Structure formats: structure tokens, C-alpha cells
Short mmCIF file of C-alpha atoms and ligand atoms in Angstrom, two decimals:
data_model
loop_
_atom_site.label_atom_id
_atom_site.label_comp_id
_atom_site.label_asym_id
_atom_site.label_seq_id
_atom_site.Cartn_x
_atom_site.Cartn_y
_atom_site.Cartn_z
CA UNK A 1 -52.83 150.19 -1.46
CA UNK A 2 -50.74 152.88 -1.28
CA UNK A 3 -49.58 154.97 1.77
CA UNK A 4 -50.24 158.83 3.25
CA UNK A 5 -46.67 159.25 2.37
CA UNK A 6 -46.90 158.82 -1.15
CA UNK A 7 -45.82 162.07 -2.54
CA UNK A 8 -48.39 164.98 -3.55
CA UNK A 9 -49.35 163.09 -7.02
CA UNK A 10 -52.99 162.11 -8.19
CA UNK A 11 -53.13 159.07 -5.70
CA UNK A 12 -54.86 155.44 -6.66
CA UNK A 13 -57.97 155.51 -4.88
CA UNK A 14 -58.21 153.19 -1.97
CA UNK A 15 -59.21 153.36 1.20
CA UNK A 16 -55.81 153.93 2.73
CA UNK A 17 -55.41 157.30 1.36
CA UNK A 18 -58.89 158.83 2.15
CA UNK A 19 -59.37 161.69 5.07
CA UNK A 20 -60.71 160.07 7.83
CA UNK A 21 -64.35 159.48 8.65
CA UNK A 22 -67.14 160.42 6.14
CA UNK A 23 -65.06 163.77 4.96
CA UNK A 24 -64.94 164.75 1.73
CA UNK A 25 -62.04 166.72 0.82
CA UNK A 26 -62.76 170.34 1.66
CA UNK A 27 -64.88 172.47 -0.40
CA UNK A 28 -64.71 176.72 -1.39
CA UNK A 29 -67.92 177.46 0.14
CA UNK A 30 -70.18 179.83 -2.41
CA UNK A 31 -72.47 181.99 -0.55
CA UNK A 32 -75.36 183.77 -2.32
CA UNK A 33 -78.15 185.57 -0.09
CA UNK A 34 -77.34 182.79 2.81
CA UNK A 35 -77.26 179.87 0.74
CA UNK A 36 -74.17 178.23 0.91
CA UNK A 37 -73.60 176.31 -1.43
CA UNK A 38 -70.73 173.75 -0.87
CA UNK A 39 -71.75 173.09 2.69
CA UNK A 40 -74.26 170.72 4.24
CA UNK A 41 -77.22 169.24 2.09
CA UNK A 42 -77.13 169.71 -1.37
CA UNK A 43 -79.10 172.92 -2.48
CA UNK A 44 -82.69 172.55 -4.34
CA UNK A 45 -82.65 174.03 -7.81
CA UNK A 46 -86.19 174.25 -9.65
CA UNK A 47 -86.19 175.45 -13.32
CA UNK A 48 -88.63 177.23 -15.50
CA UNK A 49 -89.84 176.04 -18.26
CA UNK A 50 -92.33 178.93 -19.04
CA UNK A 51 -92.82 179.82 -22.53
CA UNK A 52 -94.50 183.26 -22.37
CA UNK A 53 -92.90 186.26 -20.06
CA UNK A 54 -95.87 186.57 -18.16
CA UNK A 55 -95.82 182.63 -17.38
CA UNK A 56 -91.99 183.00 -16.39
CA UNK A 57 -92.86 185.73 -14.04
CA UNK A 58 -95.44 183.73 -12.48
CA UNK A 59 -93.79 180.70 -12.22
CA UNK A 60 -90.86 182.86 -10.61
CA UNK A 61 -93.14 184.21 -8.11
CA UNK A 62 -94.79 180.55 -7.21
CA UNK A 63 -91.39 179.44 -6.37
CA UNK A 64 -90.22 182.45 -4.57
CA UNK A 65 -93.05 181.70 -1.93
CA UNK A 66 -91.94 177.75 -1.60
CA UNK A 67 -89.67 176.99 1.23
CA UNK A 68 -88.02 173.91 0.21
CA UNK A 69 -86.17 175.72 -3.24
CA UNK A 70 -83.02 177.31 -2.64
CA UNK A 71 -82.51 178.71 -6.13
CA UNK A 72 -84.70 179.73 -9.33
CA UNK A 73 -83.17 178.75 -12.63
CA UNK A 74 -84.63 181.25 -15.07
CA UNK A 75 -84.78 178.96 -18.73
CA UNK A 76 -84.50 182.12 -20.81
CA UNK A 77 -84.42 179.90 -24.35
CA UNK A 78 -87.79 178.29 -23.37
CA UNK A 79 -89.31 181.91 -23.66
CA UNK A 80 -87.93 181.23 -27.44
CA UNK A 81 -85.40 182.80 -29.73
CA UNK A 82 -86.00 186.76 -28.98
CA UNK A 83 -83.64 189.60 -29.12
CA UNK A 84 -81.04 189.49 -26.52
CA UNK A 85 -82.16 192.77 -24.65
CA UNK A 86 -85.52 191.71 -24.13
CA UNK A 87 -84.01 188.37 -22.38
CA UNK A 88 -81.78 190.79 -20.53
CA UNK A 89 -84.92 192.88 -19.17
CA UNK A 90 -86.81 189.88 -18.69
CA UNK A 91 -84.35 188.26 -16.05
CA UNK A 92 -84.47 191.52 -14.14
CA UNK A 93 -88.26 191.74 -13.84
CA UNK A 94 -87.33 187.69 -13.04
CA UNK A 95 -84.94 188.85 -10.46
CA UNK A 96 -87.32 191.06 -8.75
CA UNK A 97 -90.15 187.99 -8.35
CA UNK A 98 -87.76 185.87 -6.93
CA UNK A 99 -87.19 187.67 -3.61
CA UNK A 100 -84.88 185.73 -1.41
CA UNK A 101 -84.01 182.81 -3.73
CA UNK A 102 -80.85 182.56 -5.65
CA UNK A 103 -81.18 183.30 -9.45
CA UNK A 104 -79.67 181.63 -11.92
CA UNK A 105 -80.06 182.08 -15.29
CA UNK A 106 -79.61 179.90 -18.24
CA UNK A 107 -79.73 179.84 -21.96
CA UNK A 108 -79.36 175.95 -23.15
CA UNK A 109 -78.17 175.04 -26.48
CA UNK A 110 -80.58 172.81 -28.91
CA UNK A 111 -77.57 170.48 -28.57
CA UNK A 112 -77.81 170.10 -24.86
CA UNK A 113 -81.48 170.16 -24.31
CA UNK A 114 -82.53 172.78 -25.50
CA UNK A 115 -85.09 173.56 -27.82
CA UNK A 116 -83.23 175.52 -30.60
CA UNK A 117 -80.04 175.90 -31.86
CA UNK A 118 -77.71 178.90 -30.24
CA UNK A 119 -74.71 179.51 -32.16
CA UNK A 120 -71.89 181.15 -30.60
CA UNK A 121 -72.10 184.47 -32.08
CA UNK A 122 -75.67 184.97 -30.78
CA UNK A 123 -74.90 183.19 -27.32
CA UNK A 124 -72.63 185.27 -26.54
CA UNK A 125 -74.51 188.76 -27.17
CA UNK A 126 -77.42 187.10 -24.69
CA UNK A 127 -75.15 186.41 -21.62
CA UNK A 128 -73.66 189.69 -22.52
CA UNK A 129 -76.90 191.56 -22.63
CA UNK A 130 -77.54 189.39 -19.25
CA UNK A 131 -74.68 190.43 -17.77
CA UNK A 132 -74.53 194.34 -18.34
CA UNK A 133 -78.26 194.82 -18.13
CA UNK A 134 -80.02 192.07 -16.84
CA UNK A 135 -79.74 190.45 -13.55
CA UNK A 136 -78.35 187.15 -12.10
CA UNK A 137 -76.93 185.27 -9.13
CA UNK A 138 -75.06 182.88 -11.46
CA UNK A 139 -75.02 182.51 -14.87
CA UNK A 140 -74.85 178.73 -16.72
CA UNK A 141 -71.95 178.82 -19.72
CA UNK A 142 -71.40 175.71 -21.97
CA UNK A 143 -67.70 174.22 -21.64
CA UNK A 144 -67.73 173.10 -25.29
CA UNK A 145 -68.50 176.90 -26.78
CA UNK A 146 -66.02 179.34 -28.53
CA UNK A 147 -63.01 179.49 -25.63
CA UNK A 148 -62.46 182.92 -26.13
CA UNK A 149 -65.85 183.96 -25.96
CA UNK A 150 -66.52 182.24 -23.36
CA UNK A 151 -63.22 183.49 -21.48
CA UNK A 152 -64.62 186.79 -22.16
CA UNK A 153 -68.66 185.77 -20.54
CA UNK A 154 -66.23 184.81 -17.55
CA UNK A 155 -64.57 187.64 -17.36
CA UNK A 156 -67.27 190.39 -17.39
CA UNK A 157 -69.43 187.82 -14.70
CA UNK A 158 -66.28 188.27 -12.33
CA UNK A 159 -66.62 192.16 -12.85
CA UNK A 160 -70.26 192.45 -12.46
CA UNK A 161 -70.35 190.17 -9.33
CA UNK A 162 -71.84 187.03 -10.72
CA UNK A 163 -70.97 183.68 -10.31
CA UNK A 164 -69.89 180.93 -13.41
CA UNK A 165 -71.59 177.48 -13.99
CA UNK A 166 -69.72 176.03 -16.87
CA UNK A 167 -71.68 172.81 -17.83
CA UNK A 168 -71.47 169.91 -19.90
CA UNK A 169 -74.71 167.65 -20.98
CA UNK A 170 -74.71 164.58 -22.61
CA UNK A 171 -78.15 163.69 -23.64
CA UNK A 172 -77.77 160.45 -25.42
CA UNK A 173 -74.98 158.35 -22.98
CA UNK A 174 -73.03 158.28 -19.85
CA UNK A 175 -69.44 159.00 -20.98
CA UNK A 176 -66.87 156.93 -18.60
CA UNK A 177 -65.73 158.02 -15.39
CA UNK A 178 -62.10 159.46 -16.23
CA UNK A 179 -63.75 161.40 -19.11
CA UNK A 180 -66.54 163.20 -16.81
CA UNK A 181 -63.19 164.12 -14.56
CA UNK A 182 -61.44 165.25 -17.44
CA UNK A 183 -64.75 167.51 -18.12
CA UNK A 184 -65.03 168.68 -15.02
CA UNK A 185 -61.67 169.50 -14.93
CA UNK A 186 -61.47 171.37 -18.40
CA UNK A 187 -64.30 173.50 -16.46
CA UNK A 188 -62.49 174.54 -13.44
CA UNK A 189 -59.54 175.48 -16.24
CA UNK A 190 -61.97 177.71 -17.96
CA UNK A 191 -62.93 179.62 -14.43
CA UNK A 192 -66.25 178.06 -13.65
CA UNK A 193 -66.95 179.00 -9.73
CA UNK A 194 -69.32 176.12 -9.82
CA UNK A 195 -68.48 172.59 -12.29
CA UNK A 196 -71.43 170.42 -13.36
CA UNK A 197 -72.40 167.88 -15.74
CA UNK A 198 -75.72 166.15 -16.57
CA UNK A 199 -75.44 163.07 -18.51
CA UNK A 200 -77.83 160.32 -19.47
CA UNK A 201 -77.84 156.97 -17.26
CA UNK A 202 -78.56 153.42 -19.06
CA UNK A 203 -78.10 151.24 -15.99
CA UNK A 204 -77.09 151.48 -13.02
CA UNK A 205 -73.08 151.22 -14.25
CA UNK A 206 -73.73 154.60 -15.49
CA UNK A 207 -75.46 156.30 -12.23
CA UNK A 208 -72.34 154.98 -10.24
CA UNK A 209 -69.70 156.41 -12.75
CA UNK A 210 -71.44 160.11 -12.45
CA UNK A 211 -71.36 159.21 -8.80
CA UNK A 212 -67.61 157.88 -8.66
CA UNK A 213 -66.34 160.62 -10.94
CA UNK A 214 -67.85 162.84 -8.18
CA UNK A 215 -66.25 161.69 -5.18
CA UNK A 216 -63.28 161.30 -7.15
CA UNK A 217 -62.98 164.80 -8.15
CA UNK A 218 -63.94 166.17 -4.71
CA UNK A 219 -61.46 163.65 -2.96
CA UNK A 220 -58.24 164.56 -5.33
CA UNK A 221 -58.98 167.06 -7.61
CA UNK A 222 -60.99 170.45 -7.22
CA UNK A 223 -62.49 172.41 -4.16
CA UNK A 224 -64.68 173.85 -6.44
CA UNK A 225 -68.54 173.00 -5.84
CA UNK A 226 -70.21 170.82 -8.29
CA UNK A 227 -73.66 170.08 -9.76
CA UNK A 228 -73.31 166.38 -11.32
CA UNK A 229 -76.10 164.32 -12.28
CA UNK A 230 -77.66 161.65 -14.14
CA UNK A 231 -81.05 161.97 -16.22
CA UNK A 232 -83.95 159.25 -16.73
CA UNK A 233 -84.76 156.65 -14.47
CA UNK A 234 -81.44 154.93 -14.51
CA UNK A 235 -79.82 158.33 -13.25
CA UNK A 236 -82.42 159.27 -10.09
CA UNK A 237 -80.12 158.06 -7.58
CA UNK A 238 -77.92 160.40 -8.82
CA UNK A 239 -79.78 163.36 -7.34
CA UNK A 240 -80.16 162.67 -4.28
CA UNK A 241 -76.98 161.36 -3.09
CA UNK A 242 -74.88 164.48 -3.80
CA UNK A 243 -73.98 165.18 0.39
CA UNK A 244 -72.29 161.61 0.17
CA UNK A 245 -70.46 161.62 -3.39
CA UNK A 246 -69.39 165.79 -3.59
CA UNK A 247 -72.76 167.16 -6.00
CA UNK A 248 -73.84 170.58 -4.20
CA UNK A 249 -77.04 171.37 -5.74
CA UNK A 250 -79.71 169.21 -7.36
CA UNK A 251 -82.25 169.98 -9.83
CA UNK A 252 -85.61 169.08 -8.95
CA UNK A 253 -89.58 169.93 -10.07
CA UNK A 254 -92.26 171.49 -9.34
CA UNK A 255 -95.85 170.71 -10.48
CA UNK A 256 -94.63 167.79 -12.46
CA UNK A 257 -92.78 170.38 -14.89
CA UNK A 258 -89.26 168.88 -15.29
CA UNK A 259 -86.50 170.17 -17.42
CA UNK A 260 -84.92 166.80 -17.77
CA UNK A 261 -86.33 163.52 -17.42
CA UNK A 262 -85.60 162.55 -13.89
CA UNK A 263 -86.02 165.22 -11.75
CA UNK A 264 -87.93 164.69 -8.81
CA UNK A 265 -90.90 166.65 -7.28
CA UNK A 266 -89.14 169.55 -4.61
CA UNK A 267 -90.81 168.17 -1.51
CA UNK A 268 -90.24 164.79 -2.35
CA UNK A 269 -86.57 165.57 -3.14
CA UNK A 270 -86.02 168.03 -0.04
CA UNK A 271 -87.11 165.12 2.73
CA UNK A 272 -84.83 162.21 0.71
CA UNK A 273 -81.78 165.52 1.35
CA UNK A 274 -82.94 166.01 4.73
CA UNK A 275 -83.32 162.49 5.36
CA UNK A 276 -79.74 161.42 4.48
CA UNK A 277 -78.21 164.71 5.68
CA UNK A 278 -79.51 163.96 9.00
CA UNK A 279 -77.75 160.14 8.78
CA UNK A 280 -74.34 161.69 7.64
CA UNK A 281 -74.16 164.06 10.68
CA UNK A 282 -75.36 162.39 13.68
O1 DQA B 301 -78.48 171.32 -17.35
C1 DQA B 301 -79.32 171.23 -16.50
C2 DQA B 301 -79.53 169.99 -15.75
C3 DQA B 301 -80.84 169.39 -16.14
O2 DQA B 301 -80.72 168.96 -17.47
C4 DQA B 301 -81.16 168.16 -15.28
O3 DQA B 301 -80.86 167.05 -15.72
O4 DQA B 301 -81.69 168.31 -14.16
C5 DQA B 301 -81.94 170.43 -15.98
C6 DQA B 301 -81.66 171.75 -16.70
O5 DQA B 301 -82.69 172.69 -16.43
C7 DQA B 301 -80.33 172.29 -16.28
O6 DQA B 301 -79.99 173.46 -16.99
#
């Protein structure tokens, strides 16, 4: 192993070099309406996966009443490919139903699990629309997208106040572990306030490198806070062992609507967090 003195370069991990205790390295708190995101148990996320506006709305409302969610994630391309203005009006009537909780809003590429295609061009007059006259918490950008447009997204989110998911998905595999730090890495570059990743677990191998990459990442590389997880049944561990690896937020459902195969019901999720977060500080 290698020693505390060893100079301020990426270090081997063993357990030599770690902070003592449980600590994770420390962590740029986010705070949105209270919720701080970067401290504590991991925050609950629940997505929408309405179709119609007047679903979305009611959905929105359901889960602004339900203790255990922490934010809303608004799935603006299940509503469909519409014009970018009515997406924008449609997350502020959103906004309004979701009294207390944290909004975030997302368009997902067919690529990434979506269900159509978004090219760039079009992507990037939504989150523009979004951002000048809709409204969001945070806003979910794809890493792998034009650089300058999405430089720009960043950009105008900084001046209107809103906070920068850049994501990553990987639907088919888990990629290995230096190449989700490498990803996660490219997203801090590009300005993200929060870095995340969803890939799809195999085996178990594949859970622990989403997990590994984690701690790794929170240990020697960012401060940032991060939403990393697994999907399908391989990749459920994944989700609820964020407090202990460095993931800050976990994506979970609600009347066995998922977004991603995985996910597990809120309550369900919530007492496994609470559970373990009560473990790690005694
Ligand atoms: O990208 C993600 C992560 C996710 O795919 C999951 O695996 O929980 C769910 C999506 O709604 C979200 O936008």
C-alpha cells in the first residue's frame, strides 16, 4: 500500500490512504427548498411517466402530497414529441402541482430510454424553451450531445438559477469501472452541478463496478454529488446503497410505474435508506 505522504496524485486505492472512519471524501452540498442533496441519506426521486398533460399534472400532484419523495422528475418526452413551448408551459403548470418537492425536469433521448429519437437541434430548443419560460429545479442534459450546445443549455441554467444533471445511460451493458469514472468525469468537465449514470447490471460484477466507480470518484476525484445506478435485477443493490458508496439521490416508483426496470416502490425504498442511514450514523 501506499502512504498519506504520497504526493497529491490520483492515489492506488487501499485502505492506507482512505479518511478515517466511514467518511467519504467531502461533498458540495446542493440545497433546493431544504433538500440537501449531498448530505445524509440519499434523496428519493420518483418520475413520471404520464402520457397526457392532464395525467402529468395529476401524477405531479399525487406525489406532491407523499412524504417519503424528495423530488418530482417531470418525463416531458413521455407526454410525446410536441412543440417545445407547450413542454415549456407544461413544466410550469408541473411546477405549480408540485408544491414543496424539488422539480426536475427531463427530456430522454430514444437512445437512452426514451421513447423517440431527439436530435440535437430540437433538444436543444426544448431545454431552451424550459429554461426561459418554463420552470425547473434542475434540469437533466445528456453528456454525449452537441458540446457546444450543450455548453450553451449550461450556461443559460447557471443564469436562470437552475441546477445541471449531465447524465450518461447505458441500456444494453455495464461499461467497466475506469470508464464510468472517466464518464463521470467528462461530466463534471462539462459543468454538471450534479454527475450521474444509469447503466445496465448482468451480474453482480457489474452492480459492484457502478458501486466501486462510485466510491472511487467520491474518495479521489469530484465533490460534486452524484446519481449512479444500475438497472434490472442485477443492478437493485445499486439503489439503495448510495449513503455507503457516494450516489446522492435514487430513483424509485410509485404505483408500480417505473421508468427503468429496477426501481423500487418509494416506501419500500425510503425504510431500506432509513434503515442503513440509521446503521452508518450511530
Ligand atoms: O436516467 C434516469 C435513471 C433511470 O433510468 C433509472 O434507472 O432509474 C430512470 C429515469 O427516469 C431517469 O431519467
Amino acid at each position: 500500500s501506499t502512504s498519506e505522504a504520497f504526493s497529491k496524485k490520483t492515489r492506488p486505492v487501499d485502505t492506507m490512504n482512505r479518511i478515517g472512519g466511514w467518511t467519504n471524501g467531502s461533498v458540495e452540498v446542493i440545497d433546493i427548498k431544504g433538500v440537501r442533496i449531498g448530505e445524509g441519506r440519499p434523496k428519493l426521486i420518483a418520475p413520471t411517466t404520464s402520457k397526457t398533460e392532464a395525467d402529468l399534472i395529476a401524477t405531479v400532484k399525487k406525489f406532491a402530497d407523499m412524504p417519503a419523495l424528495n423530488v418530482i422528475e417531470v418525463r416531458i418526452d413521455y407526454l410525446g414529441k410536441i412543440d417545445p413551448k407547450d413542454y415549456a408551459r407544461i413544466t410550469r403548470d408541473a411546477y405549480a402541482a408540485a408544491g414543496d418537492k424539488v422539480v426536475l425536469v427531463t427530456l430522454r433521448n430514444g437512445t437512452d430510454g426514451g421513447p423517440f429519437i431527439a436530435d440535437d437541434e430540437w433538444y436543444g430548443c426544448v431545454y431552451e424553451a424550459v429554461l426561459t419560460e418554463g420552470r425547473a429545479d434542475i434540469v437533466d442534459l445528456e453528456l454525449f450531445r452537441d458540446r457546444a450546445m450543450i455548453d450553451r443549455l449550461v450556461k443559460l441554467a447557471r443564469k436562470q438559477g437552475v441546477k445541471v444533471i449531465i447524465s450518461d445511460h447505458e441500456f444494453n451493458f455495464t461499461p467497466d469501472e475506469d470508464e464510468i469514472i472517466r464518464r463521470l468525469m467528462l461530466e463534471e468537465q462539462a459543468g454538471a452541478d450534479i454527475l450521474k449514470i444509469a447503466v445496465m447490471a448482468h451480474s453482480p460484477e457489474d452492480a459492484l463496478a457502478v458501486m466501486s466507480a462510485t466510491a472511487k470518484m467520491r474518495h479521489y476525484h469530484s465533490a460534486r454529488p452524484m446519481l449512479t445506478m444500475a438497472m434490472g435485477r442485477a443492478g437493485v443493490l445499486t439503489r439503495i446503497t448510495g449513503e455507503g458508496f457516494g450516489s446522492d439521490m435514487t430513483f424509485a416508483s410509485v404505483g408500480g410505474k417505473a421508468s427503468a426496470p429496477g426501481q423500487i416502490p418509494a416506501e419500500d425504498c425510503l425504510r431500506v435508506l432509513e434503515t442503513l442511514h440509521k446503521a452508518m450514523n450511530p
